[in-house]
Coordinates of C-alpha atoms in Angstrom, one line a residue:
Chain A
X1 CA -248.7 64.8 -122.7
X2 CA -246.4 64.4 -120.1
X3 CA -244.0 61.1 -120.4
X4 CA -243.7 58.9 -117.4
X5 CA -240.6 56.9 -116.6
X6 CA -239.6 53.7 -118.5
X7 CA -240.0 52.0 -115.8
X8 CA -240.9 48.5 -117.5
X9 CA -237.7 49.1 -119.3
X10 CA -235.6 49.7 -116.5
X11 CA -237.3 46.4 -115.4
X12 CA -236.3 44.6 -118.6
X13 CA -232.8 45.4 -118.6
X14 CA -232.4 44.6 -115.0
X15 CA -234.2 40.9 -115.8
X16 CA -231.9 40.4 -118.5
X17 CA -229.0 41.0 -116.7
X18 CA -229.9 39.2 -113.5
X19 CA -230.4 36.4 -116.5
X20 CA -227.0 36.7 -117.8
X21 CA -225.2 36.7 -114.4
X22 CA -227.7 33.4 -113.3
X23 CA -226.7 31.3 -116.5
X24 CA -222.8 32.3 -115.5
X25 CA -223.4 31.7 -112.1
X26 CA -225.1 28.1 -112.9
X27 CA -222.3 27.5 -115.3
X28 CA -219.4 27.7 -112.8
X29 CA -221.7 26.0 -110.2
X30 CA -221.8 22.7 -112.5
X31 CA -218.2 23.0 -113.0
X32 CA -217.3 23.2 -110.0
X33 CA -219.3 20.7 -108.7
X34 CA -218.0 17.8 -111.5
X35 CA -214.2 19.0 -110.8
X36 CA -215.2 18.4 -106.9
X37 CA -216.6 15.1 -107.8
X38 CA -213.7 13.7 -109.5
X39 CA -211.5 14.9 -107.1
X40 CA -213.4 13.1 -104.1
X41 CA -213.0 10.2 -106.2
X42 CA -209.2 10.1 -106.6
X43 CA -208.5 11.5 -103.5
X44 CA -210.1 7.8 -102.6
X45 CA -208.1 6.6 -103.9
X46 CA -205.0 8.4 -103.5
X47 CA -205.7 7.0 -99.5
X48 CA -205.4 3.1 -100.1
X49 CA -201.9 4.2 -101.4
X50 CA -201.4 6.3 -98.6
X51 CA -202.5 3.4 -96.4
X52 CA -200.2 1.2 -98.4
X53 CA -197.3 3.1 -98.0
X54 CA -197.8 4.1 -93.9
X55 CA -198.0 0.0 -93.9
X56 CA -194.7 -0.3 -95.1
X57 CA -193.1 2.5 -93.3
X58 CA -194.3 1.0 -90.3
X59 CA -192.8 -2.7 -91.1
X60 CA -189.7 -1.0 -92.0
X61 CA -189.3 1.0 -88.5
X62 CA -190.6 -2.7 -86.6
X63 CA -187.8 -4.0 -88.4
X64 CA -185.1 -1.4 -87.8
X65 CA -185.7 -1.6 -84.5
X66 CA -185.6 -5.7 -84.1
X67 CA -182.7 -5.6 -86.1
X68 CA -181.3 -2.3 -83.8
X69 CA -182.1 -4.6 -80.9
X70 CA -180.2 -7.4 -82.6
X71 CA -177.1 -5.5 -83.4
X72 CA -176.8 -4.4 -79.5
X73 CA -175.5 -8.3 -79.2
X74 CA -174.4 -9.3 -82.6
X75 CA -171.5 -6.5 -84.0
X76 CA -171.8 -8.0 -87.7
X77 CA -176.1 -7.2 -87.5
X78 CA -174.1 -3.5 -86.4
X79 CA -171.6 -3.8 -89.6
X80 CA -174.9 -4.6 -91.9
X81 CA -177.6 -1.9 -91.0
X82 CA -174.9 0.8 -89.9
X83 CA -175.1 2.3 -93.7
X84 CA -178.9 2.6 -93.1
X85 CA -179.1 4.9 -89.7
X86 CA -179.4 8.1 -91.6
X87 CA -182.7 6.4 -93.0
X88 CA -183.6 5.1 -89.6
X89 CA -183.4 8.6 -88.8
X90 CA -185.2 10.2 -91.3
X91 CA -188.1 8.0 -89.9
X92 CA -187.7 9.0 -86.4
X93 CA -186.1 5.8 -85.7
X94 CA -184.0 6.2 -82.3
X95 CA -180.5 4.5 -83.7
X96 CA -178.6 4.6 -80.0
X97 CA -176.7 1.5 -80.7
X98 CA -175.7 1.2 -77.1
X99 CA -176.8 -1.2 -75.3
X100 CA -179.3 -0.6 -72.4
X101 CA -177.9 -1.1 -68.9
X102 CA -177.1 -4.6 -67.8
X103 CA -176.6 -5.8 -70.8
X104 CA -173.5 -6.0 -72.4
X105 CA -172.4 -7.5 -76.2
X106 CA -172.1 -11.5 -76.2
X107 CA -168.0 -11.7 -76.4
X108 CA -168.9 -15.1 -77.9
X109 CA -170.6 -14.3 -80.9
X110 CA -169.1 -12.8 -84.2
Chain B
X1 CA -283.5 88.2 -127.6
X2 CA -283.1 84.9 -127.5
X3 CA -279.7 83.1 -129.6
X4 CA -280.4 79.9 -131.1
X5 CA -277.5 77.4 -131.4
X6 CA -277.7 75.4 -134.5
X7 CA -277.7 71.9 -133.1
X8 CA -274.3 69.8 -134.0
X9 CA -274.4 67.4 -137.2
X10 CA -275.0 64.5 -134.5
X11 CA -278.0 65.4 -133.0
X12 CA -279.2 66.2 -136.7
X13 CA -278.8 63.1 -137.9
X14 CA -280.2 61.6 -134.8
X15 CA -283.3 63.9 -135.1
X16 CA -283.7 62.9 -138.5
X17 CA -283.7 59.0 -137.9
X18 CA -286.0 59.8 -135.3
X19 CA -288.0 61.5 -137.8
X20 CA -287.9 58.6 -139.7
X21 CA -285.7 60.3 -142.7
X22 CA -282.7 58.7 -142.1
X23 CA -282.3 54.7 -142.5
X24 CA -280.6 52.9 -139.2
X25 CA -277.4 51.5 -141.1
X26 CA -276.6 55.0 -142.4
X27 CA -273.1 56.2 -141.4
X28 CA -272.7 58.1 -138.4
X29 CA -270.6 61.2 -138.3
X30 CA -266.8 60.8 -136.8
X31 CA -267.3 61.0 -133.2
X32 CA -264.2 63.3 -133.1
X33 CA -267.4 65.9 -133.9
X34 CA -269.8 64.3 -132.1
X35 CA -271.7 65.0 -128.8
X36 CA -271.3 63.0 -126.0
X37 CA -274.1 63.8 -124.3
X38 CA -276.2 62.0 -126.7
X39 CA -273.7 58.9 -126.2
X40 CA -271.2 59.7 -129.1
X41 CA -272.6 58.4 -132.8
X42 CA -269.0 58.4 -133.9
X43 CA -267.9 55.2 -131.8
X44 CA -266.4 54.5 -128.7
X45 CA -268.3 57.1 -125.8
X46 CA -265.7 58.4 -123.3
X47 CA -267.0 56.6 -120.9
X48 CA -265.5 53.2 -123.5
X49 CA -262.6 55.4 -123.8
X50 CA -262.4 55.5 -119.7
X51 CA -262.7 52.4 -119.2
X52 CA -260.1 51.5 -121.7
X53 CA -257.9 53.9 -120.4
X54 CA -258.2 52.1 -116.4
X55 CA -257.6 48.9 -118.3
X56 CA -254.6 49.9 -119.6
X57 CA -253.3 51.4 -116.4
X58 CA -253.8 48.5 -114.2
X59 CA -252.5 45.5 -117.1
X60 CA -249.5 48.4 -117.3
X61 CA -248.8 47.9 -113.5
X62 CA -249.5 44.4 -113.2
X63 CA -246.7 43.9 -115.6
X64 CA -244.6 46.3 -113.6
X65 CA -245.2 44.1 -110.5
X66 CA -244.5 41.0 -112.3
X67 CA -241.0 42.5 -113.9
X68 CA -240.5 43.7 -110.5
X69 CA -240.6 40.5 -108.9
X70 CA -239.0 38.2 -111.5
X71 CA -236.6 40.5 -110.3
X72 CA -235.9 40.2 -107.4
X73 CA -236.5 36.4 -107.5
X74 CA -233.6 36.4 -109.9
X75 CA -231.4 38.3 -107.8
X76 CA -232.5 36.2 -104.5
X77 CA -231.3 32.8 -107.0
X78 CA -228.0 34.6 -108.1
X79 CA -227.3 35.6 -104.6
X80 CA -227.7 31.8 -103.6
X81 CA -225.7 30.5 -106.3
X82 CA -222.8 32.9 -105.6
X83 CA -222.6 31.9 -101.9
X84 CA -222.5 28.2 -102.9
X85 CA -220.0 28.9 -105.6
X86 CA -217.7 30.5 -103.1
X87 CA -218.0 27.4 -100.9
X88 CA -217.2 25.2 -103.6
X89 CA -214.7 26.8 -104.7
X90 CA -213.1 26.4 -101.4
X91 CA -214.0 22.6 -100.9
X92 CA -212.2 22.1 -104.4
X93 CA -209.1 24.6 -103.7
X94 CA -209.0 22.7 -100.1
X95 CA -209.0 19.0 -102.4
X96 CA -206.3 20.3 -104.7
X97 CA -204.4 21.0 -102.0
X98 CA -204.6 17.5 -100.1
X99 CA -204.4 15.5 -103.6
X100 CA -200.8 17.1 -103.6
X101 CA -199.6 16.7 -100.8
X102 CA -200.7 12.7 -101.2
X103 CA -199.0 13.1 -104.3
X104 CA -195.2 14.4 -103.2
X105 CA -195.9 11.9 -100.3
X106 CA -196.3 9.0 -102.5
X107 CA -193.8 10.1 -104.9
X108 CA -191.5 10.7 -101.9
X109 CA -192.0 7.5 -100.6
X110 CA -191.5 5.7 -104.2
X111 CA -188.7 7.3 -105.1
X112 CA -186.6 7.7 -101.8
X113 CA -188.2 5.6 -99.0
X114 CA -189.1 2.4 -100.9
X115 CA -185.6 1.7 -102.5
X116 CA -183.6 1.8 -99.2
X117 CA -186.6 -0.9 -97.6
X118 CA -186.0 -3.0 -100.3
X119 CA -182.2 -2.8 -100.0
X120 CA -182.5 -2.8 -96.0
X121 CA -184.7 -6.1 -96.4
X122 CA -182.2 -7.7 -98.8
X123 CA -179.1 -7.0 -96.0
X124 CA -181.5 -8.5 -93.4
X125 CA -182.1 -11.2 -95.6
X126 CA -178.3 -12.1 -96.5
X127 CA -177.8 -12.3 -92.8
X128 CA -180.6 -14.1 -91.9
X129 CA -179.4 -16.9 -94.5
X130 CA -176.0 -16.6 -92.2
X131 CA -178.0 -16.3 -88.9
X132 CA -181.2 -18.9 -88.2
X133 CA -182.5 -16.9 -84.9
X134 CA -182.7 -13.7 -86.8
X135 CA -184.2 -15.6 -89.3
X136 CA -186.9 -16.2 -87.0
X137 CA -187.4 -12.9 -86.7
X138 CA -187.2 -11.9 -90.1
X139 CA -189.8 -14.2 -90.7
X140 CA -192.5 -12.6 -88.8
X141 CA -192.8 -9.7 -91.3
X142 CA -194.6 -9.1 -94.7
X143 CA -192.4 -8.8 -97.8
X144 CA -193.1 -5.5 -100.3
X145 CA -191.8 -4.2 -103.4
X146 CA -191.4 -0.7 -105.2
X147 CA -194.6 0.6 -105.3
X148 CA -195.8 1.0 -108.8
X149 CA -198.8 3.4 -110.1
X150 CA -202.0 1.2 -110.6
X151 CA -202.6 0.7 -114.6
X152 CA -204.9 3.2 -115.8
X153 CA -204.7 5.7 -113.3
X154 CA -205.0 8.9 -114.6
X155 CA -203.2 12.3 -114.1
X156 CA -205.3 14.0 -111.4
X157 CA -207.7 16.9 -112.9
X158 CA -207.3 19.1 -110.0
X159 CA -205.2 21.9 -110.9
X160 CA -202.1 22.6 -110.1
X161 CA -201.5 18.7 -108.9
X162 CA -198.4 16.6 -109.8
X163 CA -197.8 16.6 -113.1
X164 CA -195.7 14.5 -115.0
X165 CA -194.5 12.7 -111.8
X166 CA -195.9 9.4 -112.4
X167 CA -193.2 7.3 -114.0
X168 CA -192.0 3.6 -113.9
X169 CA -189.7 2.5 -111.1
X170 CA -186.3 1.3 -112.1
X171 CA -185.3 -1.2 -109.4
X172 CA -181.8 -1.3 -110.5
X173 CA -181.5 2.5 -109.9
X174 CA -182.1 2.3 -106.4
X175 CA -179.5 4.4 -104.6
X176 CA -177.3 3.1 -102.2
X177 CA -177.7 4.1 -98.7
X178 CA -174.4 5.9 -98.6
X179 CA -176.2 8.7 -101.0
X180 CA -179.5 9.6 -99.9

């Protein structure tokens, strides 16, 4: 009698490993999906920090530049925030202490 | 010259019951020996034996179809999942990435922008006490301290993000603006 092809084994083994590779595959999936959830979540809040701290970089360069301003007719402002320029510029604050034209330092003040 | 075949132990024992010799419930030969042109005494005729055999053939290839396509209804599924996989992957390599750059910016900013506000606000504030106008001024801006980590705030699960960076602010260690 002449034997035909396994083919409903061949069929079997191919199920059972598209089975294998599908519970892998769902595995990593969840995974994946739980590390992307907690991530979104402290990324969240990661940006009311961030928020937080653009706040305060922005007071600070408001204030460098009032007190900048300040310092153009006032030499002891100049004395006081002199040590802090190299921060000013880190921040991409403009530290020209020289006074625009027209303006010149008050003689009268300290 | 005519031959004459002895008939086959079937038909004999069919003859016979015909006859009348031979009770109904008496056994039949084995139908391995028997003649199916008389329908087969032994058992199953092979026309039965036919019909069994198409039955076979067609359940055999319906469960070669259904094999076939649980197939390649898995494979469809697993092709699916891989491409989301990949794109999650991504999305969550992508996250890593911005949670640490957040990071070394926040850490950056506690550790070597926060200090020199503080002390800049303190100078600003010894000369406003000298100086009302600039006092004024000085007055028109919110106040902040060292940022601290929030209580409870875990270390990020992401891989590869800032470990071990998160520590408590020392005030008094703040560096003076001479040393950056």
């Amino acid at each position: 009698m002449k034997k035909s092809f396994p083919w409903a084994g061949l069929l079997m083994a191919l199920l059972f490993l598209s089975l294998v590779i599908n519970v892998g595959l769902a595995y990593q999936y969840v995974k994946l999906a739980r590390m992307a959830r907690q991530g979104a979540s402290e990324i969240l809040a990661l940006n009311e920090r961030v928020a937080a701290a653009n706040r305060d970089r922005a007071v600070l360069q408001a204030l460098a530049l009032e007190s900048i301003k300040y310092a153009a007719t006032n030499r002891e402002m100049l004395r006081a925030i002199s040590p802090f320029f190299p921060t000013f510029q880190r921040l991409g604050i403009n530290v020209n202490t020289n006074p625009p034209a027209g303006q010149r330092p008050n003689p009268s003040r300290p | 010259m005519n031959e004459s075949f002895p008939p086959p132990p079937e038909s004999e024992s069919l003859l016979r019951r015909e006859a009348g010799q031979e009770p109904a419930g008496a056994p039949k030969p084995s139908s391995s020996s028997g003649d199916p042109a008389f329908g087969g005494s032994g058992g199953v005729s092979e026309l039965d034996v036919d019909e069994l055999k198409t039955a076979v053939t067609s359940l055999r290839q319906l469960l070669l179809l259904t094999l076939a396509g649980l197939v390649v209804l898995l494979f469809t599924v697993n092709l699916l999942l891989f491409h989301q996989v990949g794109l999650l992957r991504a999305q969550v390599l992508q996250m890593s990435r911005q949670e640490r750059e957040m990071f070394s910016f926040l850490e950056d900013h506690r550790t070597n922008g926060a200090p020199y506000f503080v002390q800049f606000l303190n100078v600003l504030d010894q000369f406003a006490a000298r100086d009302p106008h600039f006092a004024q001024i000085l007055a028109r801006y919110p106040r902040f301290q060292i940022p601290r980590p929030p209580e409870g705030v875990r270390q990020p699960t992401l891989p590869g993000v800032g470990t071990g960076a998160a520590g408590e602010p020392s005030g008094t260690n703040a560096p003076s603006p001479e040393s950056p």
